[in-house]
Each structure stands twice: as C-alpha cells, then as structure tokens.
Tab-separated table of N, CA and C in Angstrom:
chain	number	residue	atom	x	y	z
A	23	MET	N	-30.024	34.321	38.716
A	23	MET	CA	-29.854	34.775	37.363
A	23	MET	C	-31.214	34.872	36.699
A	24	ASP	N	-31.388	35.905	35.964
A	24	ASP	CA	-32.629	36.109	35.235
A	24	ASP	C	-32.338	35.856	33.757
A	25	ALA	N	-32.881	34.782	33.234
A	25	ALA	CA	-32.705	34.444	31.827
A	25	ALA	C	-34.005	33.826	31.325
A	26	PRO	N	-34.339	34.049	30.060
A	26	PRO	CA	-35.594	33.532	29.526
A	26	PRO	C	-35.505	32.066	29.097
A	27	THR	N	-34.608	31.317	29.676
A	27	THR	CA	-34.404	29.915	29.326
A	27	THR	C	-34.561	29.051	30.575
A	28	PHE	N	-34.749	27.750	30.389
A	28	PHE	CA	-34.825	26.845	31.537
A	28	PHE	C	-33.487	26.799	32.255
A	29	GLY	N	-32.422	26.598	31.510
A	29	GLY	CA	-31.088	26.593	32.082
A	29	GLY	C	-30.594	28.012	32.286
A	30	LYS	N	-29.965	28.253	33.402
A	30	LYS	CA	-29.476	29.596	33.720
A	30	LYS	C	-27.967	29.720	33.519
A	31	TRP	N	-27.329	28.731	32.887
A	31	TRP	CA	-25.898	28.787	32.609
A	31	TRP	C	-25.710	29.703	31.408
A	32	THR	N	-25.643	30.968	31.680
A	32	THR	CA	-25.492	31.995	30.657
A	32	THR	C	-24.035	32.451	30.617
A	33	PRO	N	-23.640	33.199	29.600
A	33	PRO	CA	-22.271	33.741	29.583
A	33	PRO	C	-21.968	34.582	30.829
A	34	GLU	N	-22.956	35.299	31.331
A	34	GLU	CA	-22.750	36.116	32.529
A	34	GLU	C	-22.465	35.253	33.756
A	35	LEU	N	-23.206	34.176	33.914
A	35	LEU	CA	-22.969	33.282	35.046
A	35	LEU	C	-21.629	32.567	34.874
A	36	ALA	N	-21.338	32.131	33.673
A	36	ALA	CA	-20.060	31.468	33.410
A	36	ALA	C	-18.893	32.380	33.766
A	37	GLU	N	-19.016	33.652	33.466
A	37	GLU	CA	-17.962	34.616	33.794
A	37	GLU	C	-17.791	34.758	35.305
A	38	ARG	N	-18.888	34.740	36.031
A	38	ARG	CA	-18.817	34.850	37.496
A	38	ARG	C	-18.203	33.611	38.134
A	39	VAL	N	-18.505	32.449	37.570
A	39	VAL	CA	-18.027	31.195	38.134
A	39	VAL	C	-16.594	30.910	37.696
A	40	ALA	N	-16.246	31.314	36.484
A	40	ALA	CA	-14.941	31.051	35.874
A	40	ALA	C	-14.827	29.572	35.527
A	41	PRO	N	-13.921	29.231	34.643
A	41	PRO	CA	-13.863	27.857	34.148
A	41	PRO	C	-13.643	26.788	35.224
A	42	SER	N	-12.901	27.089	36.252
A	42	SER	CA	-12.635	26.053	37.260
A	42	SER	C	-13.255	26.389	38.612
A	43	GLY	N	-14.301	27.204	38.601
A	43	GLY	CA	-14.940	27.604	39.846
A	43	GLY	C	-16.012	26.642	40.297
A	44	ARG	N	-16.666	27.006	41.388
A	44	ARG	CA	-17.728	26.190	41.976
A	44	ARG	C	-19.054	26.918	41.853
A	45	LEU	N	-20.071	26.179	41.440
A	45	LEU	CA	-21.428	26.705	41.363
A	45	LEU	C	-22.278	25.920	42.343
A	46	VAL	N	-22.926	26.621	43.264
A	46	VAL	CA	-23.824	26.001	44.236
A	46	VAL	C	-25.243	26.351	43.797
A	47	LEU	N	-26.030	25.330	43.502
A	47	LEU	CA	-27.385	25.537	42.983
A	47	LEU	C	-28.452	25.205	44.014
A	48	ALA	N	-29.441	26.066	44.082
A	48	ALA	CA	-30.633	25.862	44.895
A	48	ALA	C	-31.781	26.524	44.152
A	49	GLY	N	-32.989	26.023	44.326
A	49	GLY	CA	-34.120	26.688	43.697
A	49	GLY	C	-35.162	25.724	43.180
A	50	VAL	N	-36.023	26.263	42.354
A	50	VAL	CA	-37.068	25.485	41.708
A	50	VAL	C	-36.936	25.691	40.205
A	51	SER	N	-37.273	24.806	39.479
A	51	SER	CA	-37.665	23.476	39.883
A	51	SER	C	-36.525	22.503	39.610
A	52	THR	N	-36.310	21.609	40.557
A	52	THR	CA	-35.213	20.652	40.484
A	52	THR	C	-35.237	19.903	39.162
A	53	ASP	N	-36.417	19.516	38.726
A	53	ASP	CA	-36.582	18.686	37.539
A	53	ASP	C	-36.633	19.490	36.241
A	54	CYS	N	-36.321	20.762	36.293
A	54	CYS	CA	-36.307	21.574	35.076
A	54	CYS	C	-35.111	22.525	35.109
A	55	CYS	N	-35.270	23.660	35.741
A	55	CYS	CA	-34.239	24.701	35.712
A	55	CYS	C	-32.951	24.301	36.427
A	56	VAL	N	-33.049	23.661	37.584
A	56	VAL	CA	-31.851	23.244	38.315
A	56	VAL	C	-31.110	22.182	37.503
A	57	LEU	N	-31.829	21.199	37.006
A	57	LEU	CA	-31.229	20.140	36.199
A	57	LEU	C	-30.556	20.711	34.950
A	58	SER	N	-31.245	21.552	34.217
A	58	SER	CA	-30.695	22.145	32.995
A	58	SER	C	-29.444	22.963	33.271
A	59	THR	N	-29.467	23.726	34.342
A	59	THR	CA	-28.324	24.558	34.696
A	59	THR	C	-27.147	23.705	35.144
A	60	ALA	N	-27.416	22.704	35.966
A	60	ALA	CA	-26.344	21.834	36.478
A	60	ALA	C	-25.620	21.119	35.346
A	61	LEU	N	-26.364	20.555	34.419
A	61	LEU	CA	-25.744	19.812	33.325
A	61	LEU	C	-24.889	20.721	32.439
A	62	ALA	N	-25.404	21.897	32.110
A	62	ALA	CA	-24.644	22.820	31.261
A	62	ALA	C	-23.389	23.314	31.965
A	63	ALA	N	-23.495	23.627	33.250
A	63	ALA	CA	-22.339	24.122	34.004
A	63	ALA	C	-21.275	23.037	34.136
A	64	ALA	N	-21.689	21.819	34.436
A	64	ALA	CA	-20.736	20.723	34.548
A	64	ALA	C	-20.054	20.464	33.211
A	65	ASP	N	-20.810	20.524	32.140
A	65	ASP	CA	-20.256	20.313	30.809
A	65	ASP	C	-19.224	21.386	30.469
A	66	ALA	N	-19.408	22.581	31.023
A	66	ALA	CA	-18.481	23.687	30.786
A	66	ALA	C	-17.259	23.631	31.702
A	67	GLY	N	-17.246	22.684	32.637
A	67	GLY	CA	-16.082	22.516	33.492
A	67	GLY	C	-16.204	23.039	34.900
A	68	ALA	N	-17.361	23.555	35.271
A	68	ALA	CA	-17.549	24.057	36.634
A	68	ALA	C	-17.804	22.900	37.597
A	69	GLU	N	-17.372	23.063	38.831
A	69	GLU	CA	-17.739	22.123	39.889
A	69	GLU	C	-19.152	22.515	40.319
A	70	VAL	N	-20.078	21.581	40.306
A	70	VAL	CA	-21.476	21.892	40.594
A	70	VAL	C	-21.927	21.149	41.846
A	71	LEU	N	-22.448	21.911	42.808
A	71	LEU	CA	-23.076	21.345	43.995
A	71	LEU	C	-24.559	21.672	43.922
A	72	VAL	N	-25.402	20.655	43.970
A	72	VAL	CA	-26.849	20.850	43.984
A	72	VAL	C	-27.314	20.599	45.408
A	73	VAL	N	-27.879	21.618	46.034
A	73	VAL	CA	-28.274	21.541	47.437
A	73	VAL	C	-29.703	20.980	47.491
A	74	ALA	N	-29.773	19.679	47.725
A	74	ALA	CA	-31.041	18.950	47.626
A	74	ALA	C	-32.141	19.524	48.506
A	75	ASP	N	-31.814	19.860	49.748
A	75	ASP	CA	-32.847	20.358	50.660
A	75	ASP	C	-33.094	21.859	50.520
A	76	ALA	N	-32.536	22.464	49.486
A	76	ALA	CA	-32.818	23.867	49.162
A	76	ALA	C	-33.405	23.960	47.754
A	77	CYS	N	-33.911	22.829	47.260
A	77	CYS	CA	-34.547	22.757	45.944
A	77	CYS	C	-35.931	22.133	46.096
A	78	ALA	N	-36.745	22.309	45.091
A	78	ALA	CA	-38.058	21.677	45.065
A	78	ALA	C	-38.441	21.397	43.623
A	79	GLY	N	-39.145	20.293	43.422
A	79	GLY	CA	-39.611	19.945	42.094
A	79	GLY	C	-41.096	20.172	41.963
A	80	VAL	N	-41.614	19.806	40.812
A	80	VAL	CA	-43.042	19.954	40.585
A	80	VAL	C	-43.823	19.103	41.590
A	81	ASP	N	-43.209	17.996	42.025
A	81	ASP	CA	-43.741	17.162	43.103
A	81	ASP	C	-42.559	16.416	43.712
A	82	ASP	N	-42.790	15.732	44.828
A	82	ASP	CA	-41.690	15.061	45.533
A	82	ASP	C	-41.016	13.990	44.681
A	83	ASP	N	-41.788	13.249	43.917
A	83	ASP	CA	-41.232	12.189	43.085
A	83	ASP	C	-40.336	12.767	41.986
A	84	SER	N	-40.783	13.804	41.319
A	84	SER	CA	-39.987	14.446	40.273
A	84	SER	C	-38.708	15.032	40.844
A	85	HIS	N	-38.799	15.634	42.018
A	85	HIS	CA	-37.631	16.187	42.712
A	85	HIS	C	-36.612	15.076	42.972
A	86	ALA	N	-37.066	13.966	43.534
A	86	ALA	CA	-36.174	12.852	43.862
A	86	ALA	C	-35.541	12.256	42.607
A	87	LYS	N	-36.305	12.115	41.556
A	87	LYS	CA	-35.777	11.547	40.310
A	87	LYS	C	-34.723	12.470	39.690
A	88	ALA	N	-34.970	13.767	39.710
A	88	ALA	CA	-33.990	14.719	39.159
A	88	ALA	C	-32.695	14.680	39.964
A	89	LEU	N	-32.800	14.616	41.297
A	89	LEU	CA	-31.604	14.511	42.134
A	89	LEU	C	-30.842	13.236	41.813
A	90	HIS	N	-31.563	12.139	41.626
A	90	HIS	CA	-30.932	10.870	41.291
A	90	HIS	C	-30.165	10.979	39.961
A	91	VAL	N	-30.794	11.547	38.966
A	91	VAL	CA	-30.143	11.702	37.657
A	91	VAL	C	-28.887	12.554	37.790
A	92	MET	N	-28.975	13.673	38.494
A	92	MET	CA	-27.790	14.525	38.643
A	92	MET	C	-26.684	13.818	39.411
A	93	ASP	N	-27.054	13.010	40.395
A	93	ASP	CA	-26.056	12.285	41.178
A	93	ASP	C	-25.301	11.258	40.328
A	94	LEU	N	-25.876	10.842	39.220
A	94	LEU	CA	-25.198	9.927	38.305
A	94	LEU	C	-23.999	10.591	37.629
A	95	TYR	N	-23.934	11.906	37.673
A	95	TYR	CA	-22.865	12.655	37.016
A	95	TYR	C	-21.675	12.928	37.933
A	96	ARG	N	-21.644	12.286	39.127
A	96	ARG	CA	-20.484	12.445	40.010
A	96	ARG	C	-19.226	12.094	39.262
A	97	PRO	N	-18.146	12.749	39.450
A	97	PRO	CA	-17.885	13.816	40.401
A	97	PRO	C	-18.156	15.209	39.840
A	98	LEU	N	-18.657	15.300	38.589
A	98	LEU	CA	-18.914	16.617	38.005
A	98	LEU	C	-20.011	17.363	38.743
A	99	ILE	N	-21.044	16.629	39.144
A	99	ILE	CA	-22.162	17.206	39.894
A	99	ILE	C	-22.283	16.410	41.185
A	100	ARG	N	-22.351	17.108	42.309
A	100	ARG	CA	-22.558	16.430	43.591
A	100	ARG	C	-23.839	16.941	44.217
A	101	VAL	N	-24.683	16.031	44.661
A	101	VAL	CA	-25.910	16.378	45.379
A	101	VAL	C	-25.540	16.412	46.861
A	102	VAL	N	-25.773	17.555	47.482
A	102	VAL	CA	-25.373	17.781	48.873
A	102	VAL	C	-26.544	18.365	49.660
A	103	THR	N	-26.311	18.596	50.957
A	103	THR	CA	-27.311	19.221	51.818
A	103	THR	C	-26.840	20.617	52.217
A	104	VAL	N	-27.745	21.404	52.761
A	104	VAL	CA	-27.368	22.729	53.274
A	104	VAL	C	-26.289	22.588	54.336
A	105	ALA	N	-26.447	21.624	55.231
A	105	ALA	CA	-25.452	21.421	56.309
A	105	ALA	C	-24.080	21.149	55.736
A	106	GLU	N	-23.992	20.374	54.661
A	106	GLU	CA	-22.694	20.093	54.039
A	106	GLU	C	-22.078	21.350	53.430
A	107	VAL	N	-22.903	22.174	52.822
A	107	VAL	CA	-22.399	23.392	52.183
A	107	VAL	C	-21.855	24.378	53.206
A	108	ILE	N	-22.562	24.522	54.326
A	108	ILE	CA	-22.110	25.510	55.326
A	108	ILE	C	-21.158	24.910	56.352
A	109	GLY	N	-20.889	23.612	56.213
A	109	GLY	CA	-19.896	22.986	57.070
A	109	GLY	C	-20.351	22.564	58.430
A	110	GLU	N	-21.647	22.370	58.607
A	110	GLU	CA	-22.146	21.902	59.902
A	110	GLU	C	-21.858	20.414	60.042
A	111	PRO	N	-21.548	19.964	61.252
A	111	PRO	CA	-21.347	18.526	61.462
A	111	PRO	C	-22.650	17.767	61.244
A	112	SER	N	-22.522	16.563	60.752
A	112	SER	CA	-23.717	15.739	60.468
A	112	SER	C	-24.349	15.222	61.731
C-alpha cells in the first residue's frame, strides 16, 4: 500500500481485508510502519499476522522489541514465521 503515513491501514486496505479478514504483514520497518499498521488493523477487527523473518527494523534490537510489543497483543496480533504462513513443517 502506498500511503503518506507510517501506518498503512487505510480505507482502501480495510476494504480489501474486510472486517473479519486476515492481514499478513511483512516489510520495513518493523518498529515503525509494520507496528503502526498492525495495531490499527487489529483495533479495526482484522486478524493480523506479522511475519517476523520477512520484516526488518532500523536495527536488530529495535526489530526484536517491536515484535515483542506486537506479540503482547495476542490473539489479535500473532508474530509468525514465513514457514508458518506457507504451511511448511517446522
């Protein structure tokens, strides 16, 4: 999504996801845009999966801290791996 804001949870994205849909997030930066988008989407009622190994932060510590914060919002936001999303065995 292209939006001039940190969070990308726009009316257009909300329409694509629908109120009870699933949003799978990956990208940069975990500690800014991914975090902002995840929180807004979860607050709007979407199921949010943040793909930890498909995101990056400003540095490794910031990335890890943002993932930790989002994981506190379970079950609204779940931090997962690429393998979990595509269904590969662990």
